Short mmCIF file of C-alpha atoms in Angstrom, two decimals:
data_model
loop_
_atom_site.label_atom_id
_atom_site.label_comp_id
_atom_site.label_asym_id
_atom_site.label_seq_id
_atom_site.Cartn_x
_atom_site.Cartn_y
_atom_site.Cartn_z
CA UNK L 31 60.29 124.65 125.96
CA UNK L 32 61.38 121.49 126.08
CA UNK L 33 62.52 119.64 129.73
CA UNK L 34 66.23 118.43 130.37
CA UNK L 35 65.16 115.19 130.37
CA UNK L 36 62.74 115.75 126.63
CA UNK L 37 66.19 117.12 125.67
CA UNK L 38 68.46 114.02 126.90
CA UNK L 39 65.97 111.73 125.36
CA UNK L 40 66.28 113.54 121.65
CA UNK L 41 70.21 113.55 122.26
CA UNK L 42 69.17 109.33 123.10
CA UNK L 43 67.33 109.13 119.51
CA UNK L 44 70.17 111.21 117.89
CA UNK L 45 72.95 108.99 119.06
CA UNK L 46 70.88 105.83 117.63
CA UNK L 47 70.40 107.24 114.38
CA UNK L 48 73.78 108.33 114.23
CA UNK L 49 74.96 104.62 114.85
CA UNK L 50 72.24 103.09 112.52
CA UNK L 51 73.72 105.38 109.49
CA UNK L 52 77.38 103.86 110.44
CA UNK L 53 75.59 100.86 110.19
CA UNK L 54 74.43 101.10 106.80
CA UNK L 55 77.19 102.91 105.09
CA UNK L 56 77.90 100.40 103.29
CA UNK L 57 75.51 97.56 101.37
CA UNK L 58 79.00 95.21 101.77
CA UNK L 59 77.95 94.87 105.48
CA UNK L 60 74.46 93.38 104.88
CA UNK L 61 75.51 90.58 102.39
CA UNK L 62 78.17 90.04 99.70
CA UNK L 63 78.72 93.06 97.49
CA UNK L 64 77.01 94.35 94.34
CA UNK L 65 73.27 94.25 95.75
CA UNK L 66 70.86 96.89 95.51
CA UNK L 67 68.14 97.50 98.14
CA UNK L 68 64.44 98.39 96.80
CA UNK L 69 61.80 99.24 98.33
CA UNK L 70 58.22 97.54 97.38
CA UNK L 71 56.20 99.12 94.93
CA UNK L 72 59.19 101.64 94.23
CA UNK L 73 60.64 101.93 90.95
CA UNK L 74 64.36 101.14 90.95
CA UNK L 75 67.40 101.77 88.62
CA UNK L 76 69.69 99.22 87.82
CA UNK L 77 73.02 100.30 86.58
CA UNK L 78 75.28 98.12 84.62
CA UNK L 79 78.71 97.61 86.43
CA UNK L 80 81.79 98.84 84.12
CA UNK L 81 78.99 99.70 80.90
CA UNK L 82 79.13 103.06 79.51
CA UNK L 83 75.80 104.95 78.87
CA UNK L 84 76.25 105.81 75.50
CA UNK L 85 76.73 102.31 74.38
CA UNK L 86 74.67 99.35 73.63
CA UNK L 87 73.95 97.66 76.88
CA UNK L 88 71.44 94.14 77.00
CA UNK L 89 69.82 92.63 80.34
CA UNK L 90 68.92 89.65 81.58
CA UNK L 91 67.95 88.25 84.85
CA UNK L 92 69.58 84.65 85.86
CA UNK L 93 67.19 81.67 86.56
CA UNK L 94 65.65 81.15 82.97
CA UNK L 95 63.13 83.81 83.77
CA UNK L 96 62.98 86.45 81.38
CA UNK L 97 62.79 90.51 82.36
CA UNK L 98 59.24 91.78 83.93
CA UNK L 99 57.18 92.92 81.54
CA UNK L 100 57.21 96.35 82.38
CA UNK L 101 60.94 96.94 82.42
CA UNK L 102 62.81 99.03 79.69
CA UNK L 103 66.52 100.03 79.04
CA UNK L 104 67.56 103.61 78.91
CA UNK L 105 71.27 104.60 78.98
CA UNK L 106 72.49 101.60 79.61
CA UNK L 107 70.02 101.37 82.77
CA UNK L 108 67.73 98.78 83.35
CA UNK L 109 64.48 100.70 84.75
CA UNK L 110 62.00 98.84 86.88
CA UNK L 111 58.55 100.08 87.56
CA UNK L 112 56.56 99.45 90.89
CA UNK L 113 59.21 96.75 91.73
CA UNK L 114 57.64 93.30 93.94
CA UNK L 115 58.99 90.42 95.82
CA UNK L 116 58.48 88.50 92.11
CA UNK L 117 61.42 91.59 90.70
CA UNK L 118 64.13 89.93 92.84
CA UNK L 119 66.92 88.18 91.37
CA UNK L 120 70.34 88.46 89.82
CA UNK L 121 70.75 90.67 86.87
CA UNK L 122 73.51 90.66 84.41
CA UNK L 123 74.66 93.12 81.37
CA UNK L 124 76.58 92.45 78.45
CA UNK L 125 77.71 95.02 75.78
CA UNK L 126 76.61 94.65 72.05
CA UNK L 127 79.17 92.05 71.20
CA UNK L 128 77.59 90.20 74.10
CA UNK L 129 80.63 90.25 76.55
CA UNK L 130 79.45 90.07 80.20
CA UNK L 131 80.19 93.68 81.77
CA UNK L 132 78.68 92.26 85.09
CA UNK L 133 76.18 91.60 87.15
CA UNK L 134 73.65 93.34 90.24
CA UNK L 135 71.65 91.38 92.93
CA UNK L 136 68.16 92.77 93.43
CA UNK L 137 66.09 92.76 96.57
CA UNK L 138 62.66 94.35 97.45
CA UNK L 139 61.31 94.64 101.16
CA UNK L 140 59.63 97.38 103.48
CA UNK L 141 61.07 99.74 105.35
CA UNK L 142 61.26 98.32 109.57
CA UNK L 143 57.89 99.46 111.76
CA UNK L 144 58.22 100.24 115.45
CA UNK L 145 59.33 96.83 117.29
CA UNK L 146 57.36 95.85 119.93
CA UNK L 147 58.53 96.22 123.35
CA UNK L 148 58.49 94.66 126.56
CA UNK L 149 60.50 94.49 129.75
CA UNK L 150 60.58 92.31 132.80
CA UNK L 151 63.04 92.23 135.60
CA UNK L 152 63.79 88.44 137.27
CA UNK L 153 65.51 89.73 139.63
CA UNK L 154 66.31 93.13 141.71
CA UNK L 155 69.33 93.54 139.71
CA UNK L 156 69.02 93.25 136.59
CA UNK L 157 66.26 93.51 133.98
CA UNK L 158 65.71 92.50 130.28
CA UNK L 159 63.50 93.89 127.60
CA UNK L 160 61.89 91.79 124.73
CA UNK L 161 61.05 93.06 121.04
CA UNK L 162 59.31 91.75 118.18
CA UNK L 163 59.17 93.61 114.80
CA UNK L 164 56.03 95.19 114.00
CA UNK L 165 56.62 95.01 109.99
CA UNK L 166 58.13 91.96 107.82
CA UNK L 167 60.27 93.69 105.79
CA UNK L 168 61.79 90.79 103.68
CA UNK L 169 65.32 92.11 104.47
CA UNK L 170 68.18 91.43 106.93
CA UNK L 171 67.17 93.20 109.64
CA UNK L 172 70.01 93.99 112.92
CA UNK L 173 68.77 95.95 116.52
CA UNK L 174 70.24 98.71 118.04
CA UNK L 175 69.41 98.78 121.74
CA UNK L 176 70.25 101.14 124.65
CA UNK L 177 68.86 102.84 127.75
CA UNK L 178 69.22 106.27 129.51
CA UNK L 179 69.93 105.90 133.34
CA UNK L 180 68.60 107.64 136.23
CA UNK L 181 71.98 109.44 136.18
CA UNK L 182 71.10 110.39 132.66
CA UNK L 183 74.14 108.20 131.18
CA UNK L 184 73.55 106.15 128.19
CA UNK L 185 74.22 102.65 128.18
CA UNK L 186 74.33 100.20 126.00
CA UNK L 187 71.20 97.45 126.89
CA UNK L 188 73.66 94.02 125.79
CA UNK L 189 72.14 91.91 123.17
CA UNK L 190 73.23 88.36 123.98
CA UNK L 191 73.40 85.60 120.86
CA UNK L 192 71.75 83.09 122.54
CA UNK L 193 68.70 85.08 123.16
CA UNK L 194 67.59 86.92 120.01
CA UNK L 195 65.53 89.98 120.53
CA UNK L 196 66.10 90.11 124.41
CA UNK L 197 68.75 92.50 125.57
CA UNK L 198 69.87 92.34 128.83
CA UNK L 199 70.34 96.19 131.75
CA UNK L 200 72.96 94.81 134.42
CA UNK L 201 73.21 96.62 137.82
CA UNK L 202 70.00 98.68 137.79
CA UNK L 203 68.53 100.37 140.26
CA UNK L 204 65.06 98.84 141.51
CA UNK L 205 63.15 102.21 142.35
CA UNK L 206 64.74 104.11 139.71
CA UNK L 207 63.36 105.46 136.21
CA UNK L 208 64.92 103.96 133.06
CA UNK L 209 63.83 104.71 129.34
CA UNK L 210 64.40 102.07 126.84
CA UNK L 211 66.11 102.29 123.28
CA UNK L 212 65.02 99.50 120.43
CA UNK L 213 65.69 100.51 117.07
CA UNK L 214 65.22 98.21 114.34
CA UNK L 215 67.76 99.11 111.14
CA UNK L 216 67.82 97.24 107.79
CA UNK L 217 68.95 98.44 104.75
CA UNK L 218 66.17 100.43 103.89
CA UNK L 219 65.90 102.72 107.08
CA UNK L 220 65.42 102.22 110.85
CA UNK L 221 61.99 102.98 113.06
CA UNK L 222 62.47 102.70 116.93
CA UNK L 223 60.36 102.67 120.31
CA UNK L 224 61.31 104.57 123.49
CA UNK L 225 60.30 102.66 126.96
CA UNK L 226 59.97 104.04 129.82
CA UNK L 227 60.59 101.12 132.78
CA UNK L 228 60.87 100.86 136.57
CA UNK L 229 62.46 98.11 137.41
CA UNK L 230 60.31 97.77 140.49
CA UNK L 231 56.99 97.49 138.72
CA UNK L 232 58.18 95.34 136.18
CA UNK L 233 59.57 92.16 138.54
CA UNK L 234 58.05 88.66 137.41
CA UNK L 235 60.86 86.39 139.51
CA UNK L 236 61.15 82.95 137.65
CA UNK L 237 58.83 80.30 138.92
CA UNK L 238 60.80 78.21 142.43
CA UNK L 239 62.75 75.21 141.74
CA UNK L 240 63.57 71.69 142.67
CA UNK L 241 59.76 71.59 144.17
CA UNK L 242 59.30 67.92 145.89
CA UNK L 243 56.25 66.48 146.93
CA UNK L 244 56.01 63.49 149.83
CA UNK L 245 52.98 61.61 151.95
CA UNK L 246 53.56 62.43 155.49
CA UNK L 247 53.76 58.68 157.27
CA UNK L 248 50.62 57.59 159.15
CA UNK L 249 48.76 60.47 157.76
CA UNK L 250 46.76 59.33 154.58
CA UNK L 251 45.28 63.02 154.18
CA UNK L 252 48.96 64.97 154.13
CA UNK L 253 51.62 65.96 151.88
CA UNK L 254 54.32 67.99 152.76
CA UNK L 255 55.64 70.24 149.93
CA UNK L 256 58.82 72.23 149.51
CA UNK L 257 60.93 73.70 147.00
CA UNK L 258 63.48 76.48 146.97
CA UNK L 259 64.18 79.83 145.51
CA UNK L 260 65.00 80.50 141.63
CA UNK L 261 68.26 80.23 140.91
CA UNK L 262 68.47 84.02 139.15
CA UNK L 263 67.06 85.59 142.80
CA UNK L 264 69.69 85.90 145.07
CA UNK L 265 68.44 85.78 148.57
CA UNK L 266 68.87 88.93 150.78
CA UNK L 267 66.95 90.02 153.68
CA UNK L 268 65.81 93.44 151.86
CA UNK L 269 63.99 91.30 148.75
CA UNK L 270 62.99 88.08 150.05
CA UNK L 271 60.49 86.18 148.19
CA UNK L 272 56.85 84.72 149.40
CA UNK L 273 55.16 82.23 147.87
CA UNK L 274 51.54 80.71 146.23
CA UNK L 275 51.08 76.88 146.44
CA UNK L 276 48.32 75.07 144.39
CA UNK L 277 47.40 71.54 144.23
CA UNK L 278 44.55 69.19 143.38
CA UNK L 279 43.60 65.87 142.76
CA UNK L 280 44.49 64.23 139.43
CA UNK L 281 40.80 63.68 138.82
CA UNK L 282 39.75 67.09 140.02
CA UNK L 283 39.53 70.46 137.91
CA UNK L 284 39.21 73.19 141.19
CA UNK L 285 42.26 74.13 142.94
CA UNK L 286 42.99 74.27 146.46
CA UNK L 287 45.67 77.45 147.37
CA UNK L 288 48.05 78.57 150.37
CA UNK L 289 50.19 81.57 150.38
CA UNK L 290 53.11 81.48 152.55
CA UNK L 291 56.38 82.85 153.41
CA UNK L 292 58.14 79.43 154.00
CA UNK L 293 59.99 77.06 152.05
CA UNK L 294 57.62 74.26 153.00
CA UNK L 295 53.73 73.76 153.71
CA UNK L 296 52.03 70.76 154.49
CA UNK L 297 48.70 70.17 152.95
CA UNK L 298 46.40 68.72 155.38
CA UNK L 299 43.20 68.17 153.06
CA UNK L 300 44.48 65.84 150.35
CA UNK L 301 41.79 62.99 149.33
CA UNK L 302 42.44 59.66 150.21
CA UNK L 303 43.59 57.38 147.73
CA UNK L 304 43.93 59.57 145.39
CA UNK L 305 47.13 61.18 143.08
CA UNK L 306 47.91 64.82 143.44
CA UNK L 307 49.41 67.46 141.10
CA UNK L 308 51.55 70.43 143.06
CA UNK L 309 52.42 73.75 141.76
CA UNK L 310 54.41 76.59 143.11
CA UNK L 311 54.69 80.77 141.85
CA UNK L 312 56.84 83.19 143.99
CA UNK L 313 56.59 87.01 143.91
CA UNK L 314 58.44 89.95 145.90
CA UNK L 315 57.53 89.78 149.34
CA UNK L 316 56.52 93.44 149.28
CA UNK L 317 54.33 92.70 146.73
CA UNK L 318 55.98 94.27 144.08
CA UNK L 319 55.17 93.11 140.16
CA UNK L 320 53.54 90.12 138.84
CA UNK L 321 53.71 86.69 140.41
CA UNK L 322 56.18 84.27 138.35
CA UNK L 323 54.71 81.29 135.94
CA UNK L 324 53.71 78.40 138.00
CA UNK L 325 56.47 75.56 138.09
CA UNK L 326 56.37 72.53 136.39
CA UNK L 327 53.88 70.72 138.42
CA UNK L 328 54.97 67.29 140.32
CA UNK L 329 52.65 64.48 141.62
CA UNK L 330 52.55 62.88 144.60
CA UNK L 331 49.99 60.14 146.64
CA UNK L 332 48.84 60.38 150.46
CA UNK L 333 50.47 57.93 152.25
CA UNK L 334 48.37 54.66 153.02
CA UNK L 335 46.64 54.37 156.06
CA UNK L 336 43.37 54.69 158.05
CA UNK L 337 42.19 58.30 158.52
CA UNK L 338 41.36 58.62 162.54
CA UNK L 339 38.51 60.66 161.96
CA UNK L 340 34.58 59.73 163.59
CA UNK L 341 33.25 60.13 159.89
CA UNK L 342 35.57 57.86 158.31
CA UNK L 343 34.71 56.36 155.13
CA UNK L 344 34.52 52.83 154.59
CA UNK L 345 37.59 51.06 153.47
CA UNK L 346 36.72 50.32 150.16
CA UNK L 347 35.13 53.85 149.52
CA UNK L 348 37.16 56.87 147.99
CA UNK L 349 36.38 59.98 149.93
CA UNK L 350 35.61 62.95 146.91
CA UNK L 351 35.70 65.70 148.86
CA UNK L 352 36.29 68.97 147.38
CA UNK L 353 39.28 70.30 148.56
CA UNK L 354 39.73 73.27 151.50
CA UNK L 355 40.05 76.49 150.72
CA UNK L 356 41.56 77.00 154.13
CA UNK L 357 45.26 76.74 154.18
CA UNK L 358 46.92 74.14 157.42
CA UNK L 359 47.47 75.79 160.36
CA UNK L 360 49.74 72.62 161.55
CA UNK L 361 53.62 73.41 161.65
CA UNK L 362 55.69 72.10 159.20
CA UNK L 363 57.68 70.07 161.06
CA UNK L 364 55.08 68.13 162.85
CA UNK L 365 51.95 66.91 161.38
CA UNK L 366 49.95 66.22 165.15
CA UNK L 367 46.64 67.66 165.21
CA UNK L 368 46.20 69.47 167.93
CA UNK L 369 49.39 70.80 168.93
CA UNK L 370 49.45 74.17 167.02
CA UNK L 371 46.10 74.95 168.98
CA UNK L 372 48.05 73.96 172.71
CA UNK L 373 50.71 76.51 171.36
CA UNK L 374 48.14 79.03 170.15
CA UNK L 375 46.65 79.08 173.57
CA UNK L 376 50.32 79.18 175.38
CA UNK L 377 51.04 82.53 173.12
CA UNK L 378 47.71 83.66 173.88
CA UNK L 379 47.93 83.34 178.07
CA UNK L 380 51.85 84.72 177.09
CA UNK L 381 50.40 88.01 175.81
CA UNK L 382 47.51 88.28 178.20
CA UNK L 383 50.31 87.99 181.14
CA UNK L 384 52.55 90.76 179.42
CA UNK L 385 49.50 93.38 179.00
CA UNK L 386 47.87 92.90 182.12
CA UNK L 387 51.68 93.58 183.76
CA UNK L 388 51.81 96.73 181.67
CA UNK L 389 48.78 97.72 182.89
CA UNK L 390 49.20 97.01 186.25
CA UNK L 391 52.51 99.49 185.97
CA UNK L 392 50.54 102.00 184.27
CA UNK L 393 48.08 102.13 187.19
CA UNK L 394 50.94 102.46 190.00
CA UNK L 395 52.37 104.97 188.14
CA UNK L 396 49.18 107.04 187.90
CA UNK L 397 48.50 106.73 191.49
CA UNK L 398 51.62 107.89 192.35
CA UNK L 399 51.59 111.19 190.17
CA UNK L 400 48.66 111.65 191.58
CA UNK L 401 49.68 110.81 195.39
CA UNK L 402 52.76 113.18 194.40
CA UNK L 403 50.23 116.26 193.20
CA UNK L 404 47.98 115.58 196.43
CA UNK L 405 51.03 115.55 198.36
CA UNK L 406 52.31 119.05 196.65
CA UNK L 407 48.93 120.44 197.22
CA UNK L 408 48.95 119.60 200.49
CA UNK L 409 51.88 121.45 201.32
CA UNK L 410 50.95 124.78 199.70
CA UNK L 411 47.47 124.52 201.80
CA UNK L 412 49.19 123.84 204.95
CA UNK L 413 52.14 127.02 204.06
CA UNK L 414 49.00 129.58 202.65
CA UNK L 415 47.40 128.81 206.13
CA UNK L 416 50.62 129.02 208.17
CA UNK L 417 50.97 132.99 206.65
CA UNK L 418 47.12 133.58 207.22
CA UNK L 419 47.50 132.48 211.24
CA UNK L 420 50.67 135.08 210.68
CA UNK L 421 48.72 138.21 209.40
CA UNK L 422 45.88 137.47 211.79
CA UNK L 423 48.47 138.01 214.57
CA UNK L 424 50.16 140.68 213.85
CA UNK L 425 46.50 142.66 212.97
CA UNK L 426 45.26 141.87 216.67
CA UNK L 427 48.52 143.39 218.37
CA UNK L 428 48.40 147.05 219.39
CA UNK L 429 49.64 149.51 216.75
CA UNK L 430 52.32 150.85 219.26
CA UNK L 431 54.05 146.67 219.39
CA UNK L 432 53.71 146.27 215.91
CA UNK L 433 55.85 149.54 215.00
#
């Protein structure tokens, strides 16, 4: 027995089909009228417009080309057998006095295949699925598309003109389930592909924009880097975005990486003298979906200057180091060595302070539970001794006193 949600997905099918007929009522909506449809290697009909089967009716085919060989007349029909793309063309009857009666269009094609589906979601608000057809059909082909919501409403997944074979899910829900309508129609028929999405899974945000590269002044092995988000995320605390950065010299092929949270990074291994290419990919900071295409990459030099390091190259010598793998542990905004270490060791001392206070108060307040329980302790001793001095008492006096 089938589910609800088998049964909502039929109704889903049904209500395509039922729009893909309305489609094709008519061949007037696929091109200009009197054209018939055929399908390769059928054999096709023609029927002479205003002729009358029991008279003489001739054929030709426009173009200078003469009929296919195989063709014969019957009824005033022009019969075609196994029909190819050569069978196309306009054909024209004339009675026996050789009067035009009029004319038919002819074209041969292939039924549409499943398209080919994909979806991605730029955003957490939206997502967009992509199609190509599986079959070339030789016909005018037109898409129906729509999706079944979490709500189990049908909507209609909006095809935009500038974007052929993309339609477009606004307002969806990022955790939610969402199944996927393409059907491709032509005049022949229609084939479709059902999709089942979560918007979640599928994210791929676009790669970050207006990424700049710059030396960092006095410091020939630095380049500070920074870019900001894509334009189609909008930034909200609940989806934030963190980021990859690549780079390498010009006349390197290995790449150097840093992931980061931040806007900017400064790279602190750059070679000397030496032109860099930057790149930047973003992806949900939760780690949802794919990471985006890398941006367009931008080059940048060092800045010129002496490197203040013992093992300093000559001057006239290029340093061809490979690059780090490590990313810079230097804050962005200030490029000293040395002083993210001076602050790692304040935070450090900061949190060895805080836990030894805390456990400093947990040992006073474990003494004193346990000074309390002595305490208690102490005073039932002291009371079940006070009523054993009693009894002893009272069991020395005479019988005669205690009555």
């Amino acid at each position: 027995m089938l589910s609800l949600t088998g049964w909502v997905s039929r109704g889903l099918v049904l209500l395509a089909m039922v729009l893909t007929t309305a489609s094709i009522a008519t061949s007037g909506e696929w091109g200009e009228e009197g054209v018939t449809y055929a399908e390769l290697g059928s054999d096709v009909a023609l029927t002479c417009p205003g002729g009358n089967p029991s008279s003489t009716t001739r054929w030709q085919r426009h173009g200078g080309s003469g009929l296919p060989s195989d063709s014969r007349i019957q009824q005033g029909q022009l019969l075609l057998s196994h029909v190819d793309l050569s069978s196309e063309g306009t054909y024209s009857c004339q009675d026996g006095a050789g009067l035009l009666l009029g004319s038919v269009a002819l074209r041969v094609g292939r039924l549409p295949g499943p398209p080919s589906v994909s979806c991605r979601a730029s955003n957490y608000e939206n997502f967009s699925c992509f199609w190509s057809p599986s079959v070339e059909t030789h016909l005018p082909t037109r898409y129906i598309t729509s999706y079944l919501s979490p709500v189990k409403r049908v909507g209609p997944c909006v095809q935009d003109p500038g974007r052929p074979l993309a339609c477009t899910v606004s307002k969806s829900q990022f955790w939610s389930l969402y199944r996927v309508n393409v059907t491709e129609v032509n005049p022949l028929g229609s084939s479709f592909t059902l999709l089942n999405i979560i918007a979640q899974r599928i994210t791929k945000p676009d790669p970050p924009e207006h990424v700049r590269v710059e030396p960092v002044p006095q410091a020939p092995r630095r380049l500070r880097v920074s870019w900001e988000y894509p334009s189609s995320w909008r930034k909200e605390l609940p989806f934030q975005l963190h980021f990859r950065l690549r780079y390498r010299p010009v006349l390197h092929d290995s790449w150097s990486m840093i992931e980061t949270s931040n806007m900017s990074e400064v790279i602190t291994d750059a070679v000397t003298g030496l032109e860099h290419m930057v790149q930047v990919s973003a992806k949900d900071y939760l780690d949802a979906g794919n990471w985006s295409e890398w941006s367009p990459e931008v080059r940048a030099w060092p800045a010129a200057g002496q490197v203040a390091e013992p093992s300093q190259a000559a001057p006239d010598t290029v340093e061809l180091d490979p690059p780090a793998q490590e990313p810079s542990l230097a804050p962005d905004n200030e490029p000293v060595a040395g002083q993210g270490d001076s602050v790692e060791k304040v935070a450090t001392l900061v949190s060895l302070g805080v836990l030894a206070f805390f456990a400093l108060v947990a040992l006073l307040l474990f003494a004193f539970l346990v000074w309390i329980r002595a305490k208690k302790q102490s005073k039932e001793a002291d009371k079940h001794q006070d009523l054993l001095a009693a009894a002893t008492h009272l069991k020395a006096l005479p019988k005669g006193q205690i009555l």
